[in-house]
Amino acid sequence: MSDQPFERPRLAINRVYTRRGDKGDTALAGGQRVPKDGPRIEAYGTVDELNAFLGVARAAMDELAAAQPRLAELAAILLRVQHELFNLGSILATLPEDVHPRQARVTDAEVAQLEKEMDRMNEELPPLASFVLPGGSRLNAELHVCRTVCRRAERAVVRLARVETVPPEAVRFLNRLGDALFVWSRWASLAAGAAETLWQPNQSATGLSGG
């Protein structure tokens, strides 16, 4: 028996389309057919969307790593998080009664790791005197997009938890990941030597006109 905590995937994807979802429903991991706009599908679908945006950000880091080697560290973290998001999607796509003991999931180990990485990187950052606007660099903006999609995924999982059973670690993981993405967006700017754009309330039409 493997000493790894989770089972390896047992998939055989021979055809991408099945036509079974043409009437607006889809299958959960246990085979139950549910509406595609149901809360469980919305939850793990948004997690999947977040995973895709993280892939975009990681690809950008890989392209910049030759000139900014420190970004390779964050790219490796994002790759791990992508695997963790797939684990989260696995458990969200499964009704509680169908969950297997060794089914992939997120646990408090993932939450603790995010906190450890956040704390370490945050120590390098200057304190903020204002909120940060997305931008300053393409990578910073991409990580802020990831952050906002992560918050939407968190809200979707919270909504699901109001009507169905959801492992509490799922919400904790997304909550910490949203925080981590904020820290990582700032750290990526620092590592790449890009200036941050701070919120200045009077850089509005009203402020610039003097009221």
PDB file of C-alpha atoms in Angstrom:
ATOM      1  CA  MET A   1       0.000   0.000   0.000  1.00  0.00           C
ATOM      2  CA  SER A   2       1.298   3.468  -0.857  1.00  0.00           C
ATOM      3  CA  ASP A   3       2.498   5.658   2.001  1.00  0.00           C
ATOM      4  CA  GLN A   4       1.012   8.691   0.248  1.00  0.00           C
ATOM      5  CA  PRO A   5      -2.181  10.021   1.856  1.00  0.00           C
ATOM      6  CA  PHE A   6      -4.248  10.272  -1.329  1.00  0.00           C
ATOM      7  CA  GLU A   7      -5.080   7.793  -4.048  1.00  0.00           C
ATOM      8  CA  ARG A   8      -3.629   8.406  -7.488  1.00  0.00           C
ATOM      9  CA  PRO A   9      -6.145   9.419 -10.185  1.00  0.00           C
ATOM     10  CA  ARG A  10      -7.948   6.527 -11.837  1.00  0.00           C
ATOM     11  CA  LEU A  11      -9.086   8.060 -15.086  1.00  0.00           C
ATOM     12  CA  ALA A  12      -9.380   6.955 -18.683  1.00  0.00           C
ATOM     13  CA  ILE A  13     -10.357   9.993 -20.730  1.00  0.00           C
ATOM     14  CA  ASN A  14     -10.847   8.686 -24.234  1.00  0.00           C
ATOM     15  CA  ARG A  15     -13.537  11.121 -25.376  1.00  0.00           C
ATOM     16  CA  VAL A  16     -13.926  14.730 -24.324  1.00  0.00           C
ATOM     17  CA  TYR A  17     -17.616  15.018 -25.170  1.00  0.00           C
ATOM     18  CA  THR A  18     -20.376  12.627 -24.129  1.00  0.00           C
ATOM     19  CA  ARG A  19     -23.522  14.625 -25.046  1.00  0.00           C
ATOM     20  CA  ARG A  20     -24.927  13.693 -21.625  1.00  0.00           C
ATOM     21  CA  GLY A  21     -24.815  17.305 -20.454  1.00  0.00           C
ATOM     22  CA  ASP A  22     -26.794  18.743 -23.348  1.00  0.00           C
ATOM     23  CA  LYS A  23     -29.905  19.109 -21.190  1.00  0.00           C
ATOM     24  CA  GLY A  24     -28.166  21.213 -18.563  1.00  0.00           C
ATOM     25  CA  ASP A  25     -27.098  18.643 -16.011  1.00  0.00           C
ATOM     26  CA  THR A  26     -23.800  16.995 -15.132  1.00  0.00           C
ATOM     27  CA  ALA A  27     -22.477  14.147 -13.017  1.00  0.00           C
ATOM     28  CA  LEU A  28     -20.834  14.375  -9.623  1.00  0.00           C
ATOM     29  CA  ALA A  29     -17.994  12.037  -8.694  1.00  0.00           C
ATOM     30  CA  GLY A  30     -20.518   9.558  -7.286  1.00  0.00           C
ATOM     31  CA  GLY A  31     -22.503   9.493 -10.530  1.00  0.00           C
ATOM     32  CA  GLN A  32     -25.453  11.620  -9.380  1.00  0.00           C
ATOM     33  CA  ARG A  33     -26.861  13.903 -12.076  1.00  0.00           C
ATOM     34  CA  VAL A  34     -27.313  17.483 -10.890  1.00  0.00           C
ATOM     35  CA  PRO A  35     -28.100  20.811 -12.610  1.00  0.00           C
ATOM     36  CA  LYS A  36     -25.048  22.576 -14.008  1.00  0.00           C
ATOM     37  CA  ASP A  37     -26.045  25.787 -12.261  1.00  0.00           C
ATOM     38  CA  GLY A  38     -26.381  24.143  -8.837  1.00  0.00           C
ATOM     39  CA  PRO A  39     -24.343  25.445  -5.875  1.00  0.00           C
ATOM     40  CA  ARG A  40     -21.944  22.494  -5.786  1.00  0.00           C
ATOM     41  CA  ILE A  41     -21.122  22.870  -9.482  1.00  0.00           C
ATOM     42  CA  GLU A  42     -20.731  26.629  -9.046  1.00  0.00           C
ATOM     43  CA  ALA A  43     -18.309  26.028  -6.169  1.00  0.00           C
ATOM     44  CA  TYR A  44     -15.929  23.631  -7.846  1.00  0.00           C
ATOM     45  CA  GLY A  45     -16.342  25.356 -11.203  1.00  0.00           C
ATOM     46  CA  THR A  46     -15.077  28.601  -9.680  1.00  0.00           C
ATOM     47  CA  VAL A  47     -12.190  26.705  -8.084  1.00  0.00           C
ATOM     48  CA  ASP A  48     -11.369  25.400 -11.562  1.00  0.00           C
ATOM     49  CA  GLU A  49     -11.499  28.952 -12.930  1.00  0.00           C
ATOM     50  CA  LEU A  50      -9.074  30.067 -10.237  1.00  0.00           C
ATOM     51  CA  ASN A  51      -6.742  27.225 -11.180  1.00  0.00           C
ATOM     52  CA  ALA A  52      -6.720  28.434 -14.785  1.00  0.00           C
ATOM     53  CA  PHE A  53      -5.857  32.006 -13.780  1.00  0.00           C
ATOM     54  CA  LEU A  54      -3.065  30.708 -11.550  1.00  0.00           C
ATOM     55  CA  GLY A  55      -1.700  28.881 -14.585  1.00  0.00           C
ATOM     56  CA  VAL A  56      -1.591  32.175 -16.473  1.00  0.00           C
ATOM     57  CA  ALA A  57       0.281  33.864 -13.615  1.00  0.00           C
ATOM     58  CA  ARG A  58       2.704  30.944 -13.282  1.00  0.00           C
ATOM     59  CA  ALA A  59       3.452  31.005 -17.013  1.00  0.00           C
ATOM     60  CA  ALA A  60       4.242  34.715 -16.727  1.00  0.00           C
ATOM     61  CA  MET A  61       6.637  33.999 -13.859  1.00  0.00           C
ATOM     62  CA  ASP A  62       8.380  31.272 -15.823  1.00  0.00           C
ATOM     63  CA  GLU A  63       8.968  33.752 -18.638  1.00  0.00           C
ATOM     64  CA  LEU A  64      10.399  36.338 -16.214  1.00  0.00           C
ATOM     65  CA  ALA A  65      12.446  33.950 -14.073  1.00  0.00           C
ATOM     66  CA  ALA A  66      15.579  34.181 -16.248  1.00  0.00           C
ATOM     67  CA  ALA A  67      15.819  37.919 -15.571  1.00  0.00           C
ATOM     68  CA  GLN A  68      14.304  37.763 -12.067  1.00  0.00           C
ATOM     69  CA  PRO A  69      15.418  34.406 -10.568  1.00  0.00           C
ATOM     70  CA  ARG A  70      13.563  34.934  -7.276  1.00  0.00           C
ATOM     71  CA  LEU A  71      10.259  34.572  -9.126  1.00  0.00           C
ATOM     72  CA  ALA A  72      11.039  30.886  -9.676  1.00  0.00           C
ATOM     73  CA  GLU A  73      10.352  30.341  -5.961  1.00  0.00           C
ATOM     74  CA  LEU A  74       6.865  31.774  -6.248  1.00  0.00           C
ATOM     75  CA  ALA A  75       6.215  29.905  -9.500  1.00  0.00           C
ATOM     76  CA  ALA A  76       6.936  26.633  -7.673  1.00  0.00           C
ATOM     77  CA  ILE A  77       4.515  27.602  -4.909  1.00  0.00           C
ATOM     78  CA  LEU A  78       1.793  28.385  -7.440  1.00  0.00           C
ATOM     79  CA  LEU A  79       2.297  24.999  -9.101  1.00  0.00           C
ATOM     80  CA  ARG A  80       1.798  23.275  -5.753  1.00  0.00           C
ATOM     81  CA  VAL A  81      -1.320  25.354  -5.127  1.00  0.00           C
ATOM     82  CA  GLN A  82      -2.694  24.310  -8.522  1.00  0.00           C
ATOM     83  CA  HIS A  83      -2.418  20.667  -7.437  1.00  0.00           C
ATOM     84  CA  GLU A  84      -4.094  21.571  -4.144  1.00  0.00           C
ATOM     85  CA  LEU A  85      -6.949  23.288  -5.962  1.00  0.00           C
ATOM     86  CA  PHE A  86      -7.521  20.128  -7.995  1.00  0.00           C
ATOM     87  CA  ASN A  87      -7.623  18.210  -4.706  1.00  0.00           C
ATOM     88  CA  LEU A  88     -10.172  20.713  -3.423  1.00  0.00           C
ATOM     89  CA  GLY A  89     -12.232  20.325  -6.585  1.00  0.00           C
ATOM     90  CA  SER A  90     -12.226  16.559  -6.089  1.00  0.00           C
ATOM     91  CA  ILE A  91     -13.801  16.769  -2.651  1.00  0.00           C
ATOM     92  CA  LEU A  92     -16.280  19.481  -3.692  1.00  0.00           C
ATOM     93  CA  ALA A  93     -17.404  17.321  -6.618  1.00  0.00           C
ATOM     94  CA  THR A  94     -18.242  14.462  -4.246  1.00  0.00           C
ATOM     95  CA  LEU A  95     -21.240  14.152  -1.943  1.00  0.00           C
ATOM     96  CA  PRO A  96     -20.200  13.437   1.667  1.00  0.00           C
ATOM     97  CA  GLU A  97     -21.618   9.912   1.590  1.00  0.00           C
ATOM     98  CA  ASP A  98     -19.435   9.048  -1.422  1.00  0.00           C
ATOM     99  CA  VAL A  99     -16.113  10.350  -0.091  1.00  0.00           C
ATOM    100  CA  HIS A 100     -13.396   7.682   0.142  1.00  0.00           C
ATOM    101  CA  PRO A 101     -10.879   7.716   3.030  1.00  0.00           C
ATOM    102  CA  ARG A 102      -7.943   8.361   0.691  1.00  0.00           C
ATOM    103  CA  GLN A 103      -9.721  10.718  -1.700  1.00  0.00           C
ATOM    104  CA  ALA A 104      -7.794  13.858  -2.592  1.00  0.00           C
ATOM    105  CA  ARG A 105      -8.746  16.921  -0.530  1.00  0.00           C
ATOM    106  CA  VAL A 106      -7.241  19.941   1.203  1.00  0.00           C
ATOM    107  CA  THR A 107      -6.388  19.664   4.889  1.00  0.00           C
ATOM    108  CA  ASP A 108      -5.071  21.924   7.604  1.00  0.00           C
ATOM    109  CA  ALA A 109      -1.544  21.061   6.390  1.00  0.00           C
ATOM    110  CA  GLU A 110      -2.214  23.110   3.248  1.00  0.00           C
ATOM    111  CA  VAL A 111      -3.629  25.970   5.323  1.00  0.00           C
ATOM    112  CA  ALA A 112      -0.575  25.964   7.600  1.00  0.00           C
ATOM    113  CA  GLN A 113       1.800  25.961   4.635  1.00  0.00           C
ATOM    114  CA  LEU A 114       0.091  28.989   3.118  1.00  0.00           C
ATOM    115  CA  GLU A 115       0.373  30.834   6.424  1.00  0.00           C
ATOM    116  CA  LYS A 116       4.071  29.955   6.718  1.00  0.00           C
ATOM    117  CA  GLU A 117       4.836  31.193   3.200  1.00  0.00           C
ATOM    118  CA  MET A 118       2.757  34.318   3.671  1.00  0.00           C
ATOM    119  CA  ASP A 119       4.513  35.243   6.896  1.00  0.00           C
ATOM    120  CA  ARG A 120       7.955  34.675   5.428  1.00  0.00           C
ATOM    121  CA  MET A 121       7.353  36.762   2.319  1.00  0.00           C
ATOM    122  CA  ASN A 122       5.443  39.461   4.162  1.00  0.00           C
ATOM    123  CA  GLU A 123       8.502  40.080   6.346  1.00  0.00           C
ATOM    124  CA  GLU A 124      10.339  41.356   3.260  1.00  0.00           C
ATOM    125  CA  LEU A 125       7.631  43.848   2.320  1.00  0.00           C
ATOM    126  CA  PRO A 126       7.427  47.465   3.413  1.00  0.00           C
ATOM    127  CA  PRO A 127       4.379  48.304   5.561  1.00  0.00           C
ATOM    128  CA  LEU A 128       1.400  49.748   3.725  1.00  0.00           C
ATOM    129  CA  ALA A 129       0.005  53.206   4.394  1.00  0.00           C
ATOM    130  CA  SER A 130      -2.795  52.772   1.849  1.00  0.00           C
ATOM    131  CA  PHE A 131      -4.552  50.085  -0.147  1.00  0.00           C
ATOM    132  CA  VAL A 132      -2.825  48.739  -3.255  1.00  0.00           C
ATOM    133  CA  LEU A 133      -4.346  49.075  -6.704  1.00  0.00           C
ATOM    134  CA  PRO A 134      -3.864  46.142  -9.085  1.00  0.00           C
ATOM    135  CA  GLY A 135      -1.200  46.992 -11.633  1.00  0.00           C
ATOM    136  CA  GLY A 136       2.315  48.327 -11.609  1.00  0.00           C
ATOM    137  CA  SER A 137       3.267  45.268 -13.622  1.00  0.00           C
ATOM    138  CA  ARG A 138       1.418  42.656 -15.661  1.00  0.00           C
ATOM    139  CA  LEU A 139       2.330  39.954 -13.134  1.00  0.00           C
ATOM    140  CA  ASN A 140       1.017  41.982 -10.218  1.00  0.00           C
ATOM    141  CA  ALA A 141      -2.278  42.505 -12.034  1.00  0.00           C
ATOM    142  CA  GLU A 142      -2.556  38.790 -12.865  1.00  0.00           C
ATOM    143  CA  LEU A 143      -2.067  37.843  -9.223  1.00  0.00           C
ATOM    144  CA  HIS A 144      -4.747  40.339  -8.189  1.00  0.00           C
ATOM    145  CA  VAL A 145      -7.111  38.729 -10.707  1.00  0.00           C
ATOM    146  CA  CYS A 146      -6.311  35.395  -9.026  1.00  0.00           C
ATOM    147  CA  ARG A 147      -7.022  36.962  -5.645  1.00  0.00           C
ATOM    148  CA  THR A 148     -10.465  38.228  -6.652  1.00  0.00           C
ATOM    149  CA  VAL A 149     -11.423  34.930  -8.304  1.00  0.00           C
ATOM    150  CA  CYS A 150     -10.253  33.170  -5.135  1.00  0.00           C
ATOM    151  CA  ARG A 151     -12.568  35.353  -3.055  1.00  0.00           C
ATOM    152  CA  ARG A 152     -15.430  34.502  -5.406  1.00  0.00           C
ATOM    153  CA  ALA A 153     -14.617  30.799  -5.033  1.00  0.00           C
ATOM    154  CA  GLU A 154     -14.610  31.242  -1.268  1.00  0.00           C
ATOM    155  CA  ARG A 155     -18.045  32.886  -1.397  1.00  0.00           C
ATOM    156  CA  ALA A 156     -19.357  30.067  -3.588  1.00  0.00           C
ATOM    157  CA  VAL A 157     -18.116  27.411  -1.146  1.00  0.00           C
ATOM    158  CA  VAL A 158     -19.635  29.320   1.790  1.00  0.00           C
ATOM    159  CA  ARG A 159     -22.979  29.433  -0.051  1.00  0.00           C
ATOM    160  CA  LEU A 160     -22.724  25.704  -0.707  1.00  0.00           C
ATOM    161  CA  ALA A 161     -21.983  25.068   2.971  1.00  0.00           C
ATOM    162  CA  ARG A 162     -25.273  26.749   3.909  1.00  0.00           C
ATOM    163  CA  VAL A 163     -27.279  24.072   2.098  1.00  0.00           C
ATOM    164  CA  GLU A 164     -24.963  21.035   1.954  1.00  0.00           C
ATOM    165  CA  THR A 165     -22.114  19.553   3.957  1.00  0.00           C
ATOM    166  CA  VAL A 166     -18.706  20.952   3.064  1.00  0.00           C
ATOM    167  CA  PRO A 167     -15.421  20.154   4.835  1.00  0.00           C
ATOM    168  CA  PRO A 168     -14.507  23.226   6.928  1.00  0.00           C
ATOM    169  CA  GLU A 169     -10.922  23.000   5.642  1.00  0.00           C
ATOM    170  CA  ALA A 170     -12.200  23.957   2.188  1.00  0.00           C
ATOM    171  CA  VAL A 171     -13.313  27.394   3.357  1.00  0.00           C
ATOM    172  CA  ARG A 172     -10.198  27.894   5.487  1.00  0.00           C
ATOM    173  CA  PHE A 173      -7.925  27.030   2.565  1.00  0.00           C
ATOM    174  CA  LEU A 174      -9.594  29.468   0.164  1.00  0.00           C
ATOM    175  CA  ASN A 175      -9.649  32.181   2.803  1.00  0.00           C
ATOM    176  CA  ARG A 176      -5.895  31.862   3.410  1.00  0.00           C
ATOM    177  CA  LEU A 177      -5.183  31.539  -0.294  1.00  0.00           C
ATOM    178  CA  GLY A 178      -6.930  34.845  -0.948  1.00  0.00           C
ATOM    179  CA  ASP A 179      -4.732  36.462   1.693  1.00  0.00           C
ATOM    180  CA  ALA A 180      -1.644  34.760   0.277  1.00  0.00           C
ATOM    181  CA  LEU A 181      -2.350  35.997  -3.229  1.00  0.00           C
ATOM    182  CA  PHE A 182      -2.417  39.566  -1.931  1.00  0.00           C
ATOM    183  CA  VAL A 183       0.961  39.075  -0.257  1.00  0.00           C
ATOM    184  CA  TRP A 184       2.354  37.280  -3.321  1.00  0.00           C
ATOM    185  CA  SER A 185       1.237  40.092  -5.619  1.00  0.00           C
ATOM    186  CA  ARG A 186       3.245  42.552  -3.526  1.00  0.00           C
ATOM    187  CA  TRP A 187       6.208  40.189  -3.180  1.00  0.00           C
ATOM    188  CA  ALA A 188       6.276  39.563  -6.938  1.00  0.00           C
ATOM    189  CA  SER A 189       6.478  43.315  -7.524  1.00  0.00           C
ATOM    190  CA  LEU A 190       9.340  43.544  -5.034  1.00  0.00           C
ATOM    191  CA  ALA A 191      11.194  40.631  -6.633  1.00  0.00           C
ATOM    192  CA  ALA A 192      10.716  42.085 -10.114  1.00  0.00           C
ATOM    193  CA  GLY A 193      11.663  45.619  -9.061  1.00  0.00           C
ATOM    194  CA  ALA A 194       8.237  47.007 -10.029  1.00  0.00           C
ATOM    195  CA  ALA A 195       6.705  49.903  -8.130  1.00  0.00           C
ATOM    196  CA  GLU A 196       3.369  49.420  -6.376  1.00  0.00           C
ATOM    197  CA  THR A 197       0.392  51.633  -7.185  1.00  0.00           C
ATOM    198  CA  LEU A 198      -1.220  52.887  -3.984  1.00  0.00           C
ATOM    199  CA  TRP A 199      -4.805  54.079  -3.663  1.00  0.00           C
ATOM    200  CA  GLN A 200      -5.025  57.861  -3.479  1.00  0.00           C
ATOM    201  CA  PRO A 201      -8.632  58.982  -2.956  1.00  0.00           C
ATOM    202  CA  ASN A 202      -7.992  62.420  -4.445  1.00  0.00           C
ATOM    203  CA  GLN A 203      -6.760  61.016  -7.736  1.00  0.00           C
ATOM    204  CA  SER A 204     -10.433  60.909  -8.703  1.00  0.00           C
ATOM    205  CA  ALA A 205     -12.268  63.337 -10.949  1.00  0.00           C
ATOM    206  CA  THR A 206     -13.718  65.027  -7.874  1.00  0.00           C
ATOM    207  CA  GLY A 207     -10.376  65.263  -6.103  1.00  0.00           C
ATOM    208  CA  LEU A 208      -8.456  66.549  -9.101  1.00  0.00           C
ATOM    209  CA  SER A 209     -11.031  69.237  -9.724  1.00  0.00           C
ATOM    210  CA  GLY A 210     -10.816  70.408  -6.138  1.00  0.00           C
ATOM    211  CA  GLY A 211     -14.373  69.397  -5.356  1.00  0.00           C
TER     212      GLY A 211
END
